[in-house]
mmCIF file of C-alpha atoms and ligand atoms in Angstrom:
data_model
loop_
_atom_site.group_PDB
_atom_site.id
_atom_site.type_symbol
_atom_site.label_atom_id
_atom_site.label_comp_id
_atom_site.label_asym_id
_atom_site.label_seq_id
_atom_site.Cartn_x
_atom_site.Cartn_y
_atom_site.Cartn_z
ATOM 1 C CA MET A 956 -103.546 46.795 57.398
ATOM 2 C CA ARG A 957 -102.614 46.537 61.070
ATOM 3 C CA PHE A 958 -100.075 44.746 63.240
ATOM 4 C CA SER A 959 -99.411 43.832 66.865
ATOM 5 C CA SER A 960 -96.669 42.092 68.836
ATOM 6 C CA LEU A 961 -97.582 39.215 71.140
ATOM 7 C CA GLY A 962 -94.257 39.590 72.942
ATOM 8 C CA SER A 963 -90.660 40.403 72.063
ATOM 9 C CA GLY A 964 -87.329 39.498 73.641
ATOM 10 C CA SER A 965 -84.951 36.619 74.253
ATOM 11 C CA LEU A 966 -87.695 34.601 76.022
ATOM 12 C CA GLY A 967 -89.997 34.521 73.001
ATOM 13 C CA ASN A 968 -91.157 36.476 69.973
ATOM 14 C CA ALA A 969 -94.335 36.576 67.909
ATOM 15 C CA LEU A 970 -95.996 39.315 65.894
ATOM 16 C CA VAL A 971 -99.246 39.321 63.942
ATOM 17 C CA ALA A 972 -100.070 41.307 60.809
ATOM 18 C CA GLU A 973 -103.486 41.586 59.202
ATOM 19 C CA ALA A 974 -104.896 42.851 55.924
ATOM 20 C CA GLY A 975 -108.421 42.150 54.710
ATOM 21 C CA ARG A 976 -109.263 38.631 55.830
ATOM 22 C CA THR A 977 -105.650 37.483 56.057
ATOM 23 C CA ARG A 978 -103.632 37.259 59.257
ATOM 24 C CA VAL A 979 -100.120 35.927 59.585
ATOM 25 C CA MET A 980 -98.017 35.289 62.657
ATOM 26 C CA LEU A 981 -94.339 36.172 62.311
ATOM 27 C CA ASP A 982 -92.346 33.730 64.465
ATOM 28 C CA CYS A 983 -93.684 31.778 67.431
ATOM 29 C CA GLY A 984 -91.318 31.466 70.361
ATOM 30 C CA PHE A 985 -93.986 30.649 72.921
ATOM 31 C CA THR A 986 -95.657 27.406 73.990
ATOM 32 C CA ILE A 987 -99.023 26.552 72.419
ATOM 33 C CA GLN A 988 -100.924 27.629 75.501
ATOM 34 C CA GLU A 989 -98.970 30.853 75.907
ATOM 35 C CA THR A 990 -99.468 31.663 72.222
ATOM 36 C CA GLU A 991 -103.214 31.048 72.495
ATOM 37 C CA VAL A 992 -103.449 33.328 75.539
ATOM 38 C CA ARG A 993 -101.481 36.072 73.791
ATOM 39 C CA LEU A 994 -103.530 35.736 70.596
ATOM 40 C CA ALA A 995 -106.722 36.028 72.638
ATOM 41 C CA ARG A 996 -105.359 39.194 74.218
ATOM 42 C CA ALA A 997 -105.084 40.587 70.678
ATOM 43 C CA GLY A 998 -108.649 39.448 69.963
ATOM 44 C CA LEU A 999 -107.612 36.527 67.776
ATOM 45 C CA ALA A 1000 -108.297 32.802 67.746
ATOM 46 C CA PRO A 1001 -105.742 30.318 66.351
ATOM 47 C CA SER A 1002 -108.112 29.596 63.451
ATOM 48 C CA ASP A 1003 -107.882 33.273 62.429
ATOM 49 C CA LEU A 1004 -104.295 32.720 61.287
ATOM 50 C CA SER A 1005 -103.658 32.037 57.604
ATOM 51 C CA GLY A 1006 -100.056 31.080 58.218
ATOM 52 C CA ILE A 1007 -96.890 31.368 60.292
ATOM 53 C CA ILE A 1008 -93.760 32.833 58.726
ATOM 54 C CA VAL A 1009 -90.497 32.041 60.471
ATOM 55 C CA THR A 1010 -87.257 34.044 60.483
ATOM 56 C CA HIS A 1011 -84.809 31.439 61.810
ATOM 57 C CA GLU A 1012 -84.456 28.387 64.021
ATOM 58 C CA HIS A 1013 -83.469 29.948 67.366
ATOM 59 C CA GLY A 1014 -85.823 28.878 70.114
ATOM 60 C CA ASP A 1015 -87.104 32.353 70.959
ATOM 61 C CA HIS A 1016 -88.526 32.490 67.394
ATOM 62 C CA ALA A 1017 -89.235 28.889 66.452
ATOM 63 C CA ASP A 1018 -89.891 26.740 69.529
ATOM 64 C CA GLY A 1019 -93.655 27.075 69.280
ATOM 65 C CA VAL A 1020 -94.007 26.921 65.506
ATOM 66 C CA PHE A 1021 -94.466 23.213 64.807
ATOM 67 C CA PRO A 1022 -96.492 22.363 67.931
ATOM 68 C CA PHE A 1023 -98.889 25.229 67.150
ATOM 69 C CA ALA A 1024 -99.041 24.414 63.434
ATOM 70 C CA ARG A 1025 -99.725 20.746 64.124
ATOM 71 C CA ARG A 1026 -102.502 21.426 66.600
ATOM 72 C CA HIS A 1027 -104.228 24.062 64.484
ATOM 73 C CA GLY A 1028 -103.338 22.959 60.940
ATOM 74 C CA THR A 1029 -101.645 26.300 60.252
ATOM 75 C CA PRO A 1030 -99.343 26.393 57.207
ATOM 76 C CA VAL A 1031 -95.730 27.366 57.949
ATOM 77 C CA TRP A 1032 -93.330 29.287 55.699
ATOM 78 C CA MET A 1033 -89.565 29.085 56.307
ATOM 79 C CA THR A 1034 -86.282 28.792 54.412
ATOM 80 C CA TYR A 1035 -84.836 25.370 53.678
ATOM 81 C CA GLY A 1036 -81.896 26.143 55.974
ATOM 82 C CA THR A 1037 -84.206 26.952 58.873
ATOM 83 C CA LEU A 1038 -86.193 23.755 58.293
ATOM 84 C CA ALA A 1039 -83.008 21.669 58.065
ATOM 85 C CA ALA A 1040 -81.615 23.194 61.256
ATOM 86 C CA LEU A 1041 -84.847 22.517 63.138
ATOM 87 C CA ARG A 1042 -84.939 18.928 61.858
ATOM 88 C CA ASP A 1043 -81.290 18.418 62.839
ATOM 89 C CA ALA A 1044 -82.159 19.674 66.321
ATOM 90 C CA GLY A 1045 -84.827 16.986 66.589
ATOM 91 C CA ALA A 1046 -87.984 18.943 65.803
ATOM 92 C CA SER A 1047 -90.862 16.818 64.597
ATOM 93 C CA VAL A 1048 -92.376 18.287 61.446
ATOM 94 C CA GLU A 1049 -94.913 15.485 61.032
ATOM 95 C CA ASN A 1050 -98.362 16.733 60.013
ATOM 96 C CA CYS A 1051 -97.095 20.301 59.645
ATOM 97 C CA PRO A 1052 -97.901 21.910 56.306
ATOM 98 C CA ILE A 1053 -94.561 23.504 55.301
ATOM 99 C CA ARG A 1054 -93.871 25.872 52.394
ATOM 100 C CA LEU A 1055 -90.273 26.720 51.569
ATOM 101 C CA VAL A 1056 -89.216 30.364 51.349
ATOM 102 C CA ASP A 1057 -86.604 31.481 48.826
ATOM 103 C CA SER A 1058 -84.703 34.189 50.680
ATOM 104 C CA ALA A 1059 -84.843 36.600 47.727
ATOM 105 C CA THR A 1060 -88.355 35.954 46.423
ATOM 106 C CA ALA A 1061 -91.610 37.549 47.578
ATOM 107 C CA PHE A 1062 -94.655 35.339 48.122
ATOM 108 C CA SER A 1063 -98.328 35.857 48.869
ATOM 109 C CA ILE A 1064 -100.458 34.630 51.747
ATOM 110 C CA GLY A 1065 -104.021 35.672 50.983
ATOM 111 C CA ASP A 1066 -104.166 39.469 50.928
ATOM 112 C CA LEU A 1067 -100.604 39.885 52.227
ATOM 113 C CA LEU A 1068 -97.398 40.064 50.218
ATOM 114 C CA VAL A 1069 -94.326 38.875 52.094
ATOM 115 C CA GLN A 1070 -90.812 39.863 51.023
ATOM 116 C CA PRO A 1071 -87.956 38.044 52.766
ATOM 117 C CA PHE A 1072 -84.490 39.549 53.016
ATOM 118 C CA THR A 1073 -81.264 37.953 54.225
ATOM 119 C CA VAL A 1074 -79.503 39.087 57.396
ATOM 120 C CA PRO A 1075 -76.150 38.320 59.058
ATOM 121 C CA HIS A 1076 -76.961 36.140 62.099
ATOM 122 C CA ASP A 1077 -75.589 32.897 63.509
ATOM 123 C CA ALA A 1078 -78.351 30.662 62.163
ATOM 124 C CA ARG A 1079 -78.444 28.340 59.113
ATOM 125 C CA GLU A 1080 -80.359 30.515 56.626
ATOM 126 C CA PRO A 1081 -81.906 33.439 58.526
ATOM 127 C CA VAL A 1082 -84.205 35.973 56.913
ATOM 128 C CA GLN A 1083 -86.334 38.862 58.095
ATOM 129 C CA TYR A 1084 -89.481 40.102 56.376
ATOM 130 C CA VAL A 1085 -91.305 43.083 54.934
ATOM 131 C CA ILE A 1086 -95.071 42.450 55.003
ATOM 132 C CA SER A 1087 -97.345 44.479 52.740
ATOM 133 C CA ASP A 1088 -100.973 44.742 51.679
ATOM 134 C CA GLY A 1089 -99.790 46.064 48.329
ATOM 135 C CA ALA A 1090 -100.020 49.705 49.420
ATOM 136 C CA ARG A 1091 -98.341 49.906 52.829
ATOM 137 C CA ARG A 1092 -95.309 48.105 54.208
ATOM 138 C CA LEU A 1093 -94.287 46.856 57.639
ATOM 139 C CA GLY A 1094 -90.581 46.028 57.966
ATOM 140 C CA VAL A 1095 -89.353 43.791 60.759
ATOM 141 C CA LEU A 1096 -85.684 43.407 61.678
ATOM 142 C CA THR A 1097 -84.552 41.414 64.697
ATOM 143 C CA ASP A 1098 -81.589 39.093 65.170
ATOM 144 C CA ALA A 1099 -78.983 40.707 62.928
ATOM 145 C CA GLY A 1100 -75.343 41.153 63.860
ATOM 146 C CA CYS A 1101 -74.628 44.273 61.852
ATOM 147 C CA ALA A 1102 -76.021 46.684 59.286
ATOM 148 C CA THR A 1103 -75.813 45.788 55.605
ATOM 149 C CA ALA A 1104 -76.697 47.711 52.459
ATOM 150 C CA HIS A 1105 -79.212 44.956 51.699
ATOM 151 C CA ILE A 1106 -80.986 45.478 55.046
ATOM 152 C CA GLU A 1107 -81.140 49.237 54.478
ATOM 153 C CA ALA A 1108 -82.482 48.827 50.941
ATOM 154 C CA SER A 1109 -85.050 46.264 52.099
ATOM 155 C CA LEU A 1110 -86.410 48.475 54.893
ATOM 156 C CA SER A 1111 -86.427 51.747 52.957
ATOM 157 C CA GLY A 1112 -89.801 53.309 52.270
ATOM 158 C CA CYS A 1113 -91.745 51.356 54.910
ATOM 159 C CA GLU A 1114 -94.665 52.925 56.805
ATOM 160 C CA ALA A 1115 -93.787 50.956 59.953
ATOM 161 C CA LEU A 1116 -90.572 49.491 61.320
ATOM 162 C CA VAL A 1117 -89.993 47.061 64.161
ATOM 163 C CA LEU A 1118 -86.260 47.205 64.868
ATOM 164 C CA GLU A 1119 -84.095 45.148 67.165
ATOM 165 C CA CYS A 1120 -82.429 47.166 69.931
ATOM 166 C CA ASN A 1121 -80.866 44.235 71.719
ATOM 167 C CA TYR A 1122 -78.302 45.822 73.983
ATOM 168 C CA ASP A 1123 -76.532 48.892 75.230
ATOM 169 C CA PRO A 1124 -72.787 48.243 74.686
ATOM 170 C CA ALA A 1125 -71.741 49.615 78.103
ATOM 171 C CA MET A 1126 -74.388 47.587 79.943
ATOM 172 C CA LEU A 1127 -73.388 44.410 78.100
ATOM 173 C CA GLU A 1128 -69.687 45.038 78.726
ATOM 174 C CA GLY A 1129 -70.198 45.689 82.424
ATOM 175 C CA GLY A 1130 -72.891 43.049 82.825
ATOM 176 C CA PRO A 1131 -72.930 39.481 84.118
ATOM 177 C CA TYR A 1132 -72.681 37.516 80.835
ATOM 178 C CA PRO A 1133 -69.592 35.328 80.310
ATOM 179 C CA ALA A 1134 -67.003 36.667 77.848
ATOM 180 C CA SER A 1135 -67.887 34.059 75.214
ATOM 181 C CA LEU A 1136 -71.540 35.112 75.205
ATOM 182 C CA LYS A 1137 -70.621 38.800 75.090
ATOM 183 C CA ALA A 1138 -68.432 38.056 72.049
ATOM 184 C CA ARG A 1139 -71.273 36.167 70.368
ATOM 185 C CA ILE A 1140 -73.770 38.981 70.923
ATOM 186 C CA THR A 1141 -71.458 41.765 69.739
ATOM 187 C CA GLY A 1142 -70.101 39.733 66.786
ATOM 188 C CA ARG A 1143 -71.094 40.352 63.172
ATOM 189 C CA LEU A 1144 -73.496 37.384 63.354
ATOM 190 C CA GLY A 1145 -74.935 38.381 66.721
ATOM 191 C CA HIS A 1146 -77.432 41.060 67.687
ATOM 192 C CA LEU A 1147 -77.996 44.783 67.067
ATOM 193 C CA ASP A 1148 -77.076 47.293 69.743
ATOM 194 C CA ASN A 1149 -79.090 50.488 70.167
ATOM 195 C CA GLY A 1150 -76.616 52.641 68.257
ATOM 196 C CA THR A 1151 -76.351 50.351 65.240
ATOM 197 C CA SER A 1152 -80.115 50.131 65.051
ATOM 198 C CA GLY A 1153 -80.260 53.923 65.140
ATOM 199 C CA ALA A 1154 -77.656 54.116 62.378
ATOM 200 C CA ILE A 1155 -79.720 51.750 60.206
ATOM 201 C CA LEU A 1156 -82.754 53.947 60.776
ATOM 202 C CA ALA A 1157 -80.769 57.074 59.896
ATOM 203 C CA ALA A 1158 -79.571 55.478 56.645
ATOM 204 C CA LEU A 1159 -82.968 54.498 55.254
ATOM 205 C CA ASP A 1160 -85.608 56.291 53.243
ATOM 206 C CA ARG A 1161 -87.963 57.427 56.046
ATOM 207 C CA SER A 1162 -90.296 59.520 53.899
ATOM 208 C CA ARG A 1163 -93.305 57.261 54.566
ATOM 209 C CA LEU A 1164 -92.434 56.230 58.106
ATOM 210 C CA ARG A 1165 -95.245 56.546 60.681
ATOM 211 C CA HIS A 1166 -94.469 53.872 63.281
ATOM 212 C CA VAL A 1167 -91.135 52.946 64.874
ATOM 213 C CA ILE A 1168 -90.981 50.257 67.537
ATOM 214 C CA ALA A 1169 -87.838 49.082 69.316
ATOM 215 C CA ALA A 1170 -87.942 45.319 69.831
ATOM 216 C CA HIS A 1171 -86.044 42.284 71.151
ATOM 217 C CA LEU A 1172 -84.547 44.280 74.047
ATOM 218 C CA SER A 1173 -82.335 42.316 76.411
ATOM 219 C CA GLN A 1174 -83.769 42.433 79.914
ATOM 220 C CA THR A 1175 -80.217 42.222 81.290
ATOM 221 C CA ASN A 1176 -78.251 44.455 78.952
ATOM 222 C CA ASN A 1177 -80.622 47.223 77.916
ATOM 223 C CA ARG A 1178 -83.243 49.613 79.195
ATOM 224 C CA PRO A 1179 -86.281 50.867 77.267
ATOM 225 C CA GLU A 1180 -85.275 54.524 77.630
ATOM 226 C CA LEU A 1181 -81.833 53.847 76.101
ATOM 227 C CA ALA A 1182 -83.331 52.109 73.067
ATOM 228 C CA ARG A 1183 -85.919 54.838 72.678
ATOM 229 C CA ALA A 1184 -83.279 57.570 72.916
ATOM 230 C CA ALA A 1185 -81.079 55.913 70.266
ATOM 231 C CA LEU A 1186 -83.898 55.599 67.727
ATOM 232 C CA ALA A 1187 -85.312 59.040 68.534
ATOM 233 C CA GLY A 1188 -81.822 60.477 68.019
ATOM 234 C CA ALA A 1189 -81.693 58.996 64.518
ATOM 235 C CA LEU A 1190 -85.131 60.424 63.766
ATOM 236 C CA ALA A 1191 -84.556 63.761 65.521
ATOM 237 C CA CYS A 1192 -87.929 63.251 67.226
ATOM 238 C CA ASP A 1193 -89.314 63.179 70.756
ATOM 239 C CA PRO A 1194 -88.311 59.868 72.461
ATOM 240 C CA ASP A 1195 -91.957 59.352 73.454
ATOM 241 C CA TRP A 1196 -92.828 58.930 69.775
ATOM 242 C CA VAL A 1197 -90.739 55.728 69.644
ATOM 243 C CA ALA A 1198 -92.506 52.712 71.104
ATOM 244 C CA VAL A 1199 -90.855 49.752 72.822
ATOM 245 C CA ALA A 1200 -92.103 46.173 72.502
ATOM 246 C CA THR A 1201 -91.982 44.281 75.780
ATOM 247 C CA GLN A 1202 -91.467 40.627 76.580
ATOM 248 C CA GLU A 1203 -94.733 40.336 78.483
ATOM 249 C CA GLU A 1204 -97.067 42.501 76.433
ATOM 250 C CA GLY A 1205 -95.412 43.109 73.059
ATOM 251 C CA PHE A 1206 -97.444 46.059 71.799
ATOM 252 C CA SER A 1207 -101.081 46.456 70.895
ATOM 253 C CA TRP A 1208 -102.571 46.856 67.424
ATOM 254 C CA ARG A 1209 -101.335 49.691 65.251
ATOM 255 C CA ASP A 1210 -103.072 50.717 62.037
ATOM 256 C CA LEU A 1211 -100.999 51.448 58.976
HETATM 257 ZN ZN1 ZN B 2719 -84.020 36.255 68.886
HETATM 258 ZN ZN1 ZN B 2720 -81.504 34.474 66.735
#
């Protein structure tokens, strides 16, 4: 099993995971053309994808999902709440093969097993996912306002973790965002700061952990070295061991 990010941050997110002959894309916040370019960079064609799994309706995760799925006939998995929110916002789901996700029930796509878990975030029915080939597990957590026991239980025992490090509290506080947006980001349905992400990492079972990647960094309110330091602190490891996903490049393939 291996995985790669096509890009991560408030301007768009997509990640691909592969086991055997199955490849899934997790979220698609890029235009069709941009997604195709980024897939090609990872050595993939759109037809290589067995499906798209979606975390929630925010544009940086979902804007590209239906256009891409319609053009390439790719099946899409999402919760009913996410689908309803996208429909309410005017998304056209015509000719898009959609499968509904129950937020507590694992499902299979080819050789991959996908386990959703619920998160506190200001969307209709947001979930995040643990993706497994049956032996190894990749846990992804972005867009969560705070830590929960359910998040920690869901991500325990993974071989790889992609964790949101959205902001540094001092940079956000002293930064240019209006007060209302600062309150939204720091709220319990907002985003994870570096320290909270580190605390989640410190609370989990890390006995099988071999890859840690900080993701969804704000380009305004965070710096890669701050995110890296927070996660390395939780792991008591060298900061260089922690990777950071970027908006432009994401990160290249990693084998589990
Ligand atoms: Zn997001
Ligand atoms: Zn979001």
